[in-house]
Short mmCIF file of C-alpha atoms in Angstrom, two decimals:
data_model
loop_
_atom_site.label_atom_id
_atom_site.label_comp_id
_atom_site.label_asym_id
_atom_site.label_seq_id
_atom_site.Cartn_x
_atom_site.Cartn_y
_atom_site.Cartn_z
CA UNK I 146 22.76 -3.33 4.03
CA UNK I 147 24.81 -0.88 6.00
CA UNK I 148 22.77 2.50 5.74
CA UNK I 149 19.19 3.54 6.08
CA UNK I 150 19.44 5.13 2.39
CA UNK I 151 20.39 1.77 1.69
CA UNK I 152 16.77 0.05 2.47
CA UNK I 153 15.34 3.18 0.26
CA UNK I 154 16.92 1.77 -2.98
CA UNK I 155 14.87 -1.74 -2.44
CA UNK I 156 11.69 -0.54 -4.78
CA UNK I 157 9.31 -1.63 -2.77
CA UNK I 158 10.41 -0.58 1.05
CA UNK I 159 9.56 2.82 0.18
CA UNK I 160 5.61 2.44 -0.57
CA UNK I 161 5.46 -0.07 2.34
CA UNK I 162 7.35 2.67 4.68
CA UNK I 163 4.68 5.31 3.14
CA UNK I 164 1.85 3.14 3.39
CA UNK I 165 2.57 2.30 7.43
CA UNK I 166 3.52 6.04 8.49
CA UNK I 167 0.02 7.12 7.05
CA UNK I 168 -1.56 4.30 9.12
CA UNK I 169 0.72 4.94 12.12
CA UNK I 170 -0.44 8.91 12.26
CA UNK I 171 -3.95 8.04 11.74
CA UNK I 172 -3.75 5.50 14.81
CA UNK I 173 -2.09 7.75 16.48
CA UNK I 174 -5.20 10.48 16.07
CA UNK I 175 -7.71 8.29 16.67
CA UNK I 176 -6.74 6.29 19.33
CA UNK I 177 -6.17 9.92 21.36
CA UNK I 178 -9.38 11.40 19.85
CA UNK I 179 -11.24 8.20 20.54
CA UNK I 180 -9.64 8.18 24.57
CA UNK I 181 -10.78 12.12 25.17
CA UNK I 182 -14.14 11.37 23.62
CA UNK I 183 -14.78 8.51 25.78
CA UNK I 184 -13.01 9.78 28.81
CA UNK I 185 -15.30 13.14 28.48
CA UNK I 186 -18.60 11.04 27.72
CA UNK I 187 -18.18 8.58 30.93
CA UNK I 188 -15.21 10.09 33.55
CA UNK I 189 -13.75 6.37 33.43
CA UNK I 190 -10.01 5.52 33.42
CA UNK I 191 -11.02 2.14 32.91
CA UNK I 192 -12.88 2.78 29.47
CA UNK I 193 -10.70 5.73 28.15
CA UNK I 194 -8.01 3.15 28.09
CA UNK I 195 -9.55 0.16 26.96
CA UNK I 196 -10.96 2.77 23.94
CA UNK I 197 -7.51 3.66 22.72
CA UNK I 198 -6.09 -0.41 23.54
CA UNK I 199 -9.04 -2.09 22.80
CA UNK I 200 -8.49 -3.34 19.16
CA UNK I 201 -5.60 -5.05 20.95
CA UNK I 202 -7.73 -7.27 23.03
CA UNK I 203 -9.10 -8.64 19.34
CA UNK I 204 -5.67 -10.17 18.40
CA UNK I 205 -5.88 -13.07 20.38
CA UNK I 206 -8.80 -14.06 18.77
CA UNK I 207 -6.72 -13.36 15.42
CA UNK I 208 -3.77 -15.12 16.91
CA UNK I 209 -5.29 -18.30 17.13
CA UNK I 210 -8.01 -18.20 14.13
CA UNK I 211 -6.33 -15.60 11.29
CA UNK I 212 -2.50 -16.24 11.39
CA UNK I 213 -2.37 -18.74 8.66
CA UNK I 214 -3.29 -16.38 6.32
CA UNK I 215 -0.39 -14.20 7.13
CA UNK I 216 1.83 -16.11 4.71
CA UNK I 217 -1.20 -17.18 2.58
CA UNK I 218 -2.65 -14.42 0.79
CA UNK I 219 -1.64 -11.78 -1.32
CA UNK I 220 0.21 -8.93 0.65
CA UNK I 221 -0.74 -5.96 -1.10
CA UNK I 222 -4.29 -6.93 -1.55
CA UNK I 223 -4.38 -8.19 2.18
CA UNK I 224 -2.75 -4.46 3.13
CA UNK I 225 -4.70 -2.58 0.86
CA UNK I 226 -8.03 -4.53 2.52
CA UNK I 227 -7.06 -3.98 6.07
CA UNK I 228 -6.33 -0.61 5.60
CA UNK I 229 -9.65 0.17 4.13
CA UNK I 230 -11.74 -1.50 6.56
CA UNK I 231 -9.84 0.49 8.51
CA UNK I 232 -10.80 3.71 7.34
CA UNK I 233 -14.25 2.95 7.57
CA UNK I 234 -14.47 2.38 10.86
CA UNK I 235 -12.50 5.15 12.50
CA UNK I 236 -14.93 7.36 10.29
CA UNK I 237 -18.05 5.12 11.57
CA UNK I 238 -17.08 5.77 15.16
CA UNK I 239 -16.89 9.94 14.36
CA UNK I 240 -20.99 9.76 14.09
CA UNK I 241 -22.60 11.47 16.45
CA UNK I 242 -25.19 9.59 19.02
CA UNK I 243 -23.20 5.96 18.70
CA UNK I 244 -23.67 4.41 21.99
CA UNK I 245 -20.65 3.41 23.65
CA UNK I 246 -21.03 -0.43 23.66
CA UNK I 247 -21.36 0.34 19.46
CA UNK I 248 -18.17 1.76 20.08
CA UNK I 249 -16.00 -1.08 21.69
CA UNK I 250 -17.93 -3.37 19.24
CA UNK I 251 -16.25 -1.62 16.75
CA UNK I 252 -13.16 -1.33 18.60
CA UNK I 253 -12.88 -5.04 18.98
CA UNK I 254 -13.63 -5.76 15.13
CA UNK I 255 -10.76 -3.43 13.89
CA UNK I 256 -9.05 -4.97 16.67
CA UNK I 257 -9.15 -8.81 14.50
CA UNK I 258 -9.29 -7.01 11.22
CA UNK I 259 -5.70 -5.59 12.68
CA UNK I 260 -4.10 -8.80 14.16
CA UNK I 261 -3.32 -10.11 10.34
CA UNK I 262 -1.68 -6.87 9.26
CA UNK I 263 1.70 -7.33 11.35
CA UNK I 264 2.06 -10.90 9.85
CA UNK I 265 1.33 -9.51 6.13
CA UNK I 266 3.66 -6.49 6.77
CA UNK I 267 6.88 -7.78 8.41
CA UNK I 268 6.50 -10.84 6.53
CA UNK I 269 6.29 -8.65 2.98
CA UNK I 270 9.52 -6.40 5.19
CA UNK I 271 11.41 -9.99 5.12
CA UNK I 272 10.73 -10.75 1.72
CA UNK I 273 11.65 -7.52 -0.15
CA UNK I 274 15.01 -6.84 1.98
CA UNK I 275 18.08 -9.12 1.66
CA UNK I 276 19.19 -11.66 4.83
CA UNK I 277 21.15 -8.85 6.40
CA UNK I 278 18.71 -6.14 6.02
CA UNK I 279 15.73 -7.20 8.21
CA UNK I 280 16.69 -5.54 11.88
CA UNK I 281 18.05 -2.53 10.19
CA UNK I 282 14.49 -2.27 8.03
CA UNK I 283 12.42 -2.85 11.44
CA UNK I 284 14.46 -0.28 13.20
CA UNK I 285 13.62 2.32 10.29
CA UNK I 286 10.15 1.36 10.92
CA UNK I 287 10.39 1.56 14.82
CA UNK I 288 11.64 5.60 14.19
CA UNK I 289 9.28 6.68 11.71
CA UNK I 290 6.86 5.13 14.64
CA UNK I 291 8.29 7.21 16.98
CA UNK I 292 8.13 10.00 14.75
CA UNK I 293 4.46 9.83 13.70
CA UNK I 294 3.82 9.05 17.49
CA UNK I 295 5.64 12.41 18.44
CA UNK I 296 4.11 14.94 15.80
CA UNK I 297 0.81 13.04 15.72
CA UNK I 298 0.10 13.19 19.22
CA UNK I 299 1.19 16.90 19.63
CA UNK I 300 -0.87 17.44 16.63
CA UNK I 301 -3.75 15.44 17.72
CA UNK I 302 -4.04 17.23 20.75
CA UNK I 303 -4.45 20.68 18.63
CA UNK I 304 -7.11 18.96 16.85
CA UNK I 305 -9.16 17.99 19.08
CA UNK I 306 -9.28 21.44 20.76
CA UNK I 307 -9.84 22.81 16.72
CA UNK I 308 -12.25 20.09 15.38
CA UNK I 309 -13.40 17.97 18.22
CA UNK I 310 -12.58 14.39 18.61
CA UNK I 311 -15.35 13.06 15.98
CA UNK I 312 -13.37 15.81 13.74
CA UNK I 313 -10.19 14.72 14.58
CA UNK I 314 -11.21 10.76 13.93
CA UNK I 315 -12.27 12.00 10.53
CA UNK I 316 -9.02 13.47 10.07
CA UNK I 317 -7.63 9.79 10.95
CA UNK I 318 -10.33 8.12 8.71
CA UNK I 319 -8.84 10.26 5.53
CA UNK I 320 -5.18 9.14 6.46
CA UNK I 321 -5.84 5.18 6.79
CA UNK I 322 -7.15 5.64 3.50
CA UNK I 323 -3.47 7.48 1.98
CA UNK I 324 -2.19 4.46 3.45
CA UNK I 325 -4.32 1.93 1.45
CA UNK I 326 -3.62 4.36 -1.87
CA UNK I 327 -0.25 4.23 -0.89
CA UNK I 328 0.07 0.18 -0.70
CA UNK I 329 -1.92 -0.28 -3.58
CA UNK I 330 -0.18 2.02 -6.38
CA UNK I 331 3.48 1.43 -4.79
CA UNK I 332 3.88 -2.71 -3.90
CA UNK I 333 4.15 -5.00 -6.53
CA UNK I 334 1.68 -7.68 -7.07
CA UNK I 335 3.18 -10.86 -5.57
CA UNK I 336 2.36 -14.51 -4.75
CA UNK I 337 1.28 -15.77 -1.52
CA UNK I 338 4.74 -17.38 0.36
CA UNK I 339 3.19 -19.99 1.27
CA UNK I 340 0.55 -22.34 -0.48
CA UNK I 341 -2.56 -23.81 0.64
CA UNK I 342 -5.61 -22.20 2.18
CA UNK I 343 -5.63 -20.39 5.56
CA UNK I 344 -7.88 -22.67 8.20
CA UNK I 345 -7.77 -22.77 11.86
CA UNK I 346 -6.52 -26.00 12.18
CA UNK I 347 -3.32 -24.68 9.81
CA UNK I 348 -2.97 -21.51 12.43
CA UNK I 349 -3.07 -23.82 15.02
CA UNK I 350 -0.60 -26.04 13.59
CA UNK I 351 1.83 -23.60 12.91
CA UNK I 352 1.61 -21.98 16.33
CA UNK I 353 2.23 -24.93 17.74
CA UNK I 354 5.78 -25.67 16.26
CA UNK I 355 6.68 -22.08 16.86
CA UNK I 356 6.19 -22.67 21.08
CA UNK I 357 7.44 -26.54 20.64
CA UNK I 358 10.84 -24.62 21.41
CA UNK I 359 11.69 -23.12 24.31
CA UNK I 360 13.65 -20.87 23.22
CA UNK I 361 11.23 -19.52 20.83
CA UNK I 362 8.66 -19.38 23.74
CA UNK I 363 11.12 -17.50 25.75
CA UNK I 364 11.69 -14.89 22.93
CA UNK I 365 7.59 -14.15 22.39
CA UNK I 366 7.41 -13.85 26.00
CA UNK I 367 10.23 -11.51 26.57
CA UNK I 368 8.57 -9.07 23.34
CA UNK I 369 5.23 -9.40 24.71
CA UNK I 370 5.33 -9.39 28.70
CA UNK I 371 6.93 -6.85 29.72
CA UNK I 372 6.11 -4.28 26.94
CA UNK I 373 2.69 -5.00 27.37
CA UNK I 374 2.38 -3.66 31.59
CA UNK I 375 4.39 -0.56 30.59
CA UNK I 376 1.83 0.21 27.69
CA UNK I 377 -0.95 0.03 30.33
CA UNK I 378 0.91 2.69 32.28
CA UNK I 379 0.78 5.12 28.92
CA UNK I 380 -3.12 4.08 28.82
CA UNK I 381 -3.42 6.10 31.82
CA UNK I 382 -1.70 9.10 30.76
CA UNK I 383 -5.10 10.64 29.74
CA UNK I 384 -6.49 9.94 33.12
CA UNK I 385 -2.97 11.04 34.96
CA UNK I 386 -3.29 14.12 33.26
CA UNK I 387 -6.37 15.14 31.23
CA UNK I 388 -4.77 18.27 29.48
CA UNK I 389 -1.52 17.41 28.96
CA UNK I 390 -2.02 13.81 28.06
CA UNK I 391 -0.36 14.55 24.60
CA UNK I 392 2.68 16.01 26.01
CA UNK I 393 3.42 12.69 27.64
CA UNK I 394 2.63 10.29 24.42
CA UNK I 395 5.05 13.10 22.71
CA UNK I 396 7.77 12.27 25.14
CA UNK I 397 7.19 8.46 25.42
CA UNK I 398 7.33 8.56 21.32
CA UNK I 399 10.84 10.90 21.07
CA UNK I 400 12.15 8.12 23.59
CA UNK I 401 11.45 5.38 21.69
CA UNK I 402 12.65 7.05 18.51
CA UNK I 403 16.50 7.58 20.36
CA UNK I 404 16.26 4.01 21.71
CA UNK I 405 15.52 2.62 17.94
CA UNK I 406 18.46 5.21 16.41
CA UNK I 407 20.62 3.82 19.20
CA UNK I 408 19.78 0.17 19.70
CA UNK I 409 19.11 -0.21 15.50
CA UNK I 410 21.86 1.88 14.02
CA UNK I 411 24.92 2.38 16.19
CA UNK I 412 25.12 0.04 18.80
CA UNK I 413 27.23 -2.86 17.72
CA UNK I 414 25.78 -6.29 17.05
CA UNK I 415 27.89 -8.16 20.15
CA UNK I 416 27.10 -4.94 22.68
CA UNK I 417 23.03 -4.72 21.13
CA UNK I 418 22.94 -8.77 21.97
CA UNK I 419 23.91 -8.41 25.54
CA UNK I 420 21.66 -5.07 26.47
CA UNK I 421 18.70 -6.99 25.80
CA UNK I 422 17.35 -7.59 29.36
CA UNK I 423 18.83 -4.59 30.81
CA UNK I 424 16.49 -2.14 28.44
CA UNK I 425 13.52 -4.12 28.94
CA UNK I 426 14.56 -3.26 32.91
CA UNK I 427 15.20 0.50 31.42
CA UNK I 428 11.83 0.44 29.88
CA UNK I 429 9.60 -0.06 33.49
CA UNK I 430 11.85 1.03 36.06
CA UNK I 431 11.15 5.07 35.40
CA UNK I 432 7.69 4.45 36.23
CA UNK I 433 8.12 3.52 39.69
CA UNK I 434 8.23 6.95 40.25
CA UNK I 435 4.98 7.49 39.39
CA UNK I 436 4.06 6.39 43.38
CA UNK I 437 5.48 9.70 43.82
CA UNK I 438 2.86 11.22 41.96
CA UNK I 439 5.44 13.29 39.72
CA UNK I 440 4.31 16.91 38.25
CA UNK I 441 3.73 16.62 34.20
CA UNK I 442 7.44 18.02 33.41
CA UNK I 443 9.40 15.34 35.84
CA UNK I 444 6.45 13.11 34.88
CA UNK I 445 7.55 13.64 30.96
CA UNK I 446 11.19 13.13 31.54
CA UNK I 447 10.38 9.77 33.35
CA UNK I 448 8.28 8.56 30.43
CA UNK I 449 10.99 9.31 27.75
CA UNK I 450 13.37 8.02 29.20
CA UNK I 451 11.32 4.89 30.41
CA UNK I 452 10.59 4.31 26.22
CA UNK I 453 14.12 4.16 25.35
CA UNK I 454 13.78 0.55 26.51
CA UNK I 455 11.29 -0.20 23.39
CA UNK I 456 14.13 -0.92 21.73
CA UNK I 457 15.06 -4.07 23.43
CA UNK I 458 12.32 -5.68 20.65
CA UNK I 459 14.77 -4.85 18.23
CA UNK I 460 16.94 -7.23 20.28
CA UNK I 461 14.34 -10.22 20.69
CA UNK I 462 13.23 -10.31 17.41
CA UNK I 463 16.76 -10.23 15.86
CA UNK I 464 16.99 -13.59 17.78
CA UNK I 465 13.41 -14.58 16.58
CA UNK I 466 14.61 -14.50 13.07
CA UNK I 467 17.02 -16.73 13.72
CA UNK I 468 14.66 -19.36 15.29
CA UNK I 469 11.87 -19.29 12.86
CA UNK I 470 11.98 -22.24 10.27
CA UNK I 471 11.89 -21.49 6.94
CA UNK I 472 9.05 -20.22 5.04
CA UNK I 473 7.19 -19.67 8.44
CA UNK I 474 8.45 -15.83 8.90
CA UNK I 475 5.25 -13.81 8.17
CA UNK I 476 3.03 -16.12 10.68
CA UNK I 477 6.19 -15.87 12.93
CA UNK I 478 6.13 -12.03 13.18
CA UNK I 479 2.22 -12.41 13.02
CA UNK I 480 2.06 -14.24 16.13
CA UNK I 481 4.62 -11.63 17.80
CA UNK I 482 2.59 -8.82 16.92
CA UNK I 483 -0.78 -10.23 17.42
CA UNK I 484 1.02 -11.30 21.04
CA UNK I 485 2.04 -8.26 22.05
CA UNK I 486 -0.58 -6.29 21.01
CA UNK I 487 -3.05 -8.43 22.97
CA UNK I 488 -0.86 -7.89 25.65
CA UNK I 489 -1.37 -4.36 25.51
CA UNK I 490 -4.57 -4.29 25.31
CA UNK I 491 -5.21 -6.69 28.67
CA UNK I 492 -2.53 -4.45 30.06
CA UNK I 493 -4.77 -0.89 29.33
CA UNK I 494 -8.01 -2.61 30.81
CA UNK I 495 -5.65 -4.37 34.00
CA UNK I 496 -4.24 -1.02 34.07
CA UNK I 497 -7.41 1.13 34.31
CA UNK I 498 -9.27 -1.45 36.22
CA UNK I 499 -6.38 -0.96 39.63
CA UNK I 500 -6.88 2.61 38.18
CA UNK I 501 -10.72 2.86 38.89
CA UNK I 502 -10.13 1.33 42.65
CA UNK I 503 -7.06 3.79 43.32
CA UNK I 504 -5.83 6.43 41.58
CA UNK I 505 -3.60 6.32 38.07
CA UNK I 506 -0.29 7.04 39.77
CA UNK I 507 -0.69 3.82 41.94
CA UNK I 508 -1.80 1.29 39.25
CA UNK I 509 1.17 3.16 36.77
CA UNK I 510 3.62 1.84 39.72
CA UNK I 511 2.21 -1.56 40.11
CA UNK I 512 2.04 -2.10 36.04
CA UNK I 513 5.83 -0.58 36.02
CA UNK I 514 6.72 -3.06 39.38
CA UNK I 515 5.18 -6.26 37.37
CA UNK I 516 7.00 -5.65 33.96
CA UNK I 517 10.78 -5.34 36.10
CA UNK I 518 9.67 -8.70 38.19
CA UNK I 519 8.41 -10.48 34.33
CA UNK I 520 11.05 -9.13 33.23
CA UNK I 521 13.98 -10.95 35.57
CA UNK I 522 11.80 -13.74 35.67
CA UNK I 523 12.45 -14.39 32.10
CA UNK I 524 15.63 -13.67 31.87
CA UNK I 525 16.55 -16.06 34.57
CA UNK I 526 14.61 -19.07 32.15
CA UNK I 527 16.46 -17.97 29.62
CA UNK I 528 19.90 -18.47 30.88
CA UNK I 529 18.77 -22.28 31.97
CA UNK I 530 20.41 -24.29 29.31
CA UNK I 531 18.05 -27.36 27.84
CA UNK I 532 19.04 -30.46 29.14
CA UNK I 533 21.70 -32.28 27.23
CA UNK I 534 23.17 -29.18 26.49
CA UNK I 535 26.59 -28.98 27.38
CA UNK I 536 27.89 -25.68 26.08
CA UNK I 537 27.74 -23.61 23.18
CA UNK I 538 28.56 -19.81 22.48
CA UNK I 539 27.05 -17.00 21.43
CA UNK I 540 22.88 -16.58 21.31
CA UNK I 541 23.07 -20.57 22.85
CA UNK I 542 25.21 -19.29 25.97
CA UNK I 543 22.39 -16.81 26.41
CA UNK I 544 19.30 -19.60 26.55
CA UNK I 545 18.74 -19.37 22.21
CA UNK I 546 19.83 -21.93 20.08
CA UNK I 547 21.62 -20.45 17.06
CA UNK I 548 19.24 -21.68 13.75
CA UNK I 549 19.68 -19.96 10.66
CA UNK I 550 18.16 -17.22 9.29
CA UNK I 551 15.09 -18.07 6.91
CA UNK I 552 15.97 -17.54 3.03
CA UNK I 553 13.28 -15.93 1.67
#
């Protein structure tokens, strides 16, 4: 596959693009609705951003309990399910009077409901598209991220002046369930990829031989490390800047859009390999700024510029792929999402905890100073050959052994 309109003519990449925008816009809602109507309710940085990040903190728990499953159920029953449950609870936490520890209770259930979607999704992503279409499919799914991120934030933020935030988490409710309608009338009913029942011990097993390799290890820690700080220093936008909080999730989301255009669809393959750890340096170092205490429009420029360097996952899970055994790909990408969105979510509460003792400008810098000194940190690991290992050339020279690409 050479084209974006190319990944349209696979039948089934179009209802599973659909059925993830509709999700990605309703997150996108509620998760701001959900930070204002917490942040308004308590005047804590700490809990607005553990509100918006806390279904993150859940996928650990997921990680090492649900990830079997990833490969061994249905998909589009599994997707249909998850985004249901979802629905229900964004419109559960819209009712008036809930007490806020009802509210992270919920958070936290959507939160393990949510760490077996990325393993059903990108796992159904590898499985519809041929061997060559995979990082060109996740990059189309990084920009209509981006996208949704952009318009849903600006239009959150007109919502909840319009409708409120329970009326604007409503609005979020109605759009998980598109998504579900969307996954359920467009996918085709398939077999599990793998067979046997999911267990714990199985999860375990599996995760396991996935970190038995270095170089695997090296990979989940580069995609979950360093993104993870810099999201905790977009859980503080709300606190950095109360009324314009959706201006800078617009401007971190049209950054990450270019960087996934960029990095996805015209870099070439031997220049995107080698810019790996220099965007994951792109992606913290604008936020050093933040010690400056920047006004919103410098502060906006530094944050889109900062999210160009999402795209470096684009880079680290091309090289995943190619170190996954076979048959293992949905738990594979499982365990990368469930990682770093647990990261995230330890980042938003480490984040608003240095927040609540200072200010949000200072723990911004010290999130943004952490990811650049992860971030060297791991690359220096990964350009340590293994022992025994006398030379090699190209992923190899840079610390991954080259294994084929799962057929699927």
């Amino acid at each position: 596959m050479r084209s974006y309109s190319d990944l349209f003519r696979s039948r089934e990449f179009t209802p599973l693009f659909l059925s993830t925008a509709l999700q990605t816009a309703a997150s996108t809602l509620g998760g701001l609705a959900l930070g204002t109507l917490v942040y308004r309710a308590t005047d804590s940085p700490l809990l607005s951003a553990v509100s918006m990040f806390g279904p993150q903190l859940a996928q650990v728990v997921g990680a090492t309990t649900l990830l079997s499953a990833a490969d061994r159920l249905p998909p589009r029953a599994t997707m249909t399910g998850i985004a249901c449950a979802f629905a229900a609870g964004t419109a559960l936490l819209a009712a008036p009077g809930l007490p806020i520890a009802a509210v992270f209770a919920l958070i936290l259930v959507l939160g393990l409901v949510q760490s077996l979607g990325g393993g059903v999704r990108w796992g159904l992503l590898n499985e519809i598209l041929p061997d060559n279409g995979y990082l060109l499919g996740r990059s189309a799914f990084n920009m209509m991220n981006g996208i949704m991120q952009i318009t849903g934030y600006a239009t959150g933020g007109v919502l909840v002046a319009l409708l409120s935030s329970r009326g604007t988490l409503l609005t979020a409710a109605a759009l998980h369930l598109g998504g579900a309608l969307a996954a359920r009338s467009g996918l085709t009913r398939r077999a599990p990829r793998t067979a046997g029942r999911p267990s714990v011990a199985g999860t375990w097993r599996t995760n396991a031989l996935l970190w038995s390799s270095r170089e695997r290890w090296t990979v989940y820690l580069l995609l979950w490390v360093p993104n993870g700080l810099v999201v905790g220093c977009e859980s503080l936008y709300v606190s950095y800047a109360p009324d314009r909080a959706g201006v800078l999730f617009a401007c971190a989301a049209f950054g990450m859009f270019v960087g996934d255009v960029t990095t996805g669809r015209i870099l070439p393959l031997a220049l995107r390999r080698r810019l790996g750890i220099p965007l994951l340096l792109l992606l913290a170092t604008p936020y050093l700024l933040f010690a400056l205490r920047p006004a919103v429009p410098v502060a906006a420029v530094c944050v889109a510029l900062a999210s160009v360097g999402f795209s470096a996952g684009l880079v680290q899970q091309e090289r995943l792929m190619a170190l996954v055994p076979e048959g293992l790909s949905g738990h594979a990408l499982g365990l990368d999402s469930a990682g770093r969105l647990t990261m995230q979510g330890v980042s938003a509460a480490l984040a608003g905890a240095v927040a609540q003792l200072t200010a949000p400008a200072v723990a911004m810098t010290v999130m943004a100073a952490g990811s650049v000194g992860v971030t060297l940190t791991l690359a220096a690991a990964a350009r340590r050959r293994p022992r025994g290992v006398a030379g090699g050339s190209g992923a190899a020279q840079d610390g991954v052994e080259q294994v084929r690409r799962p057929a699927m």
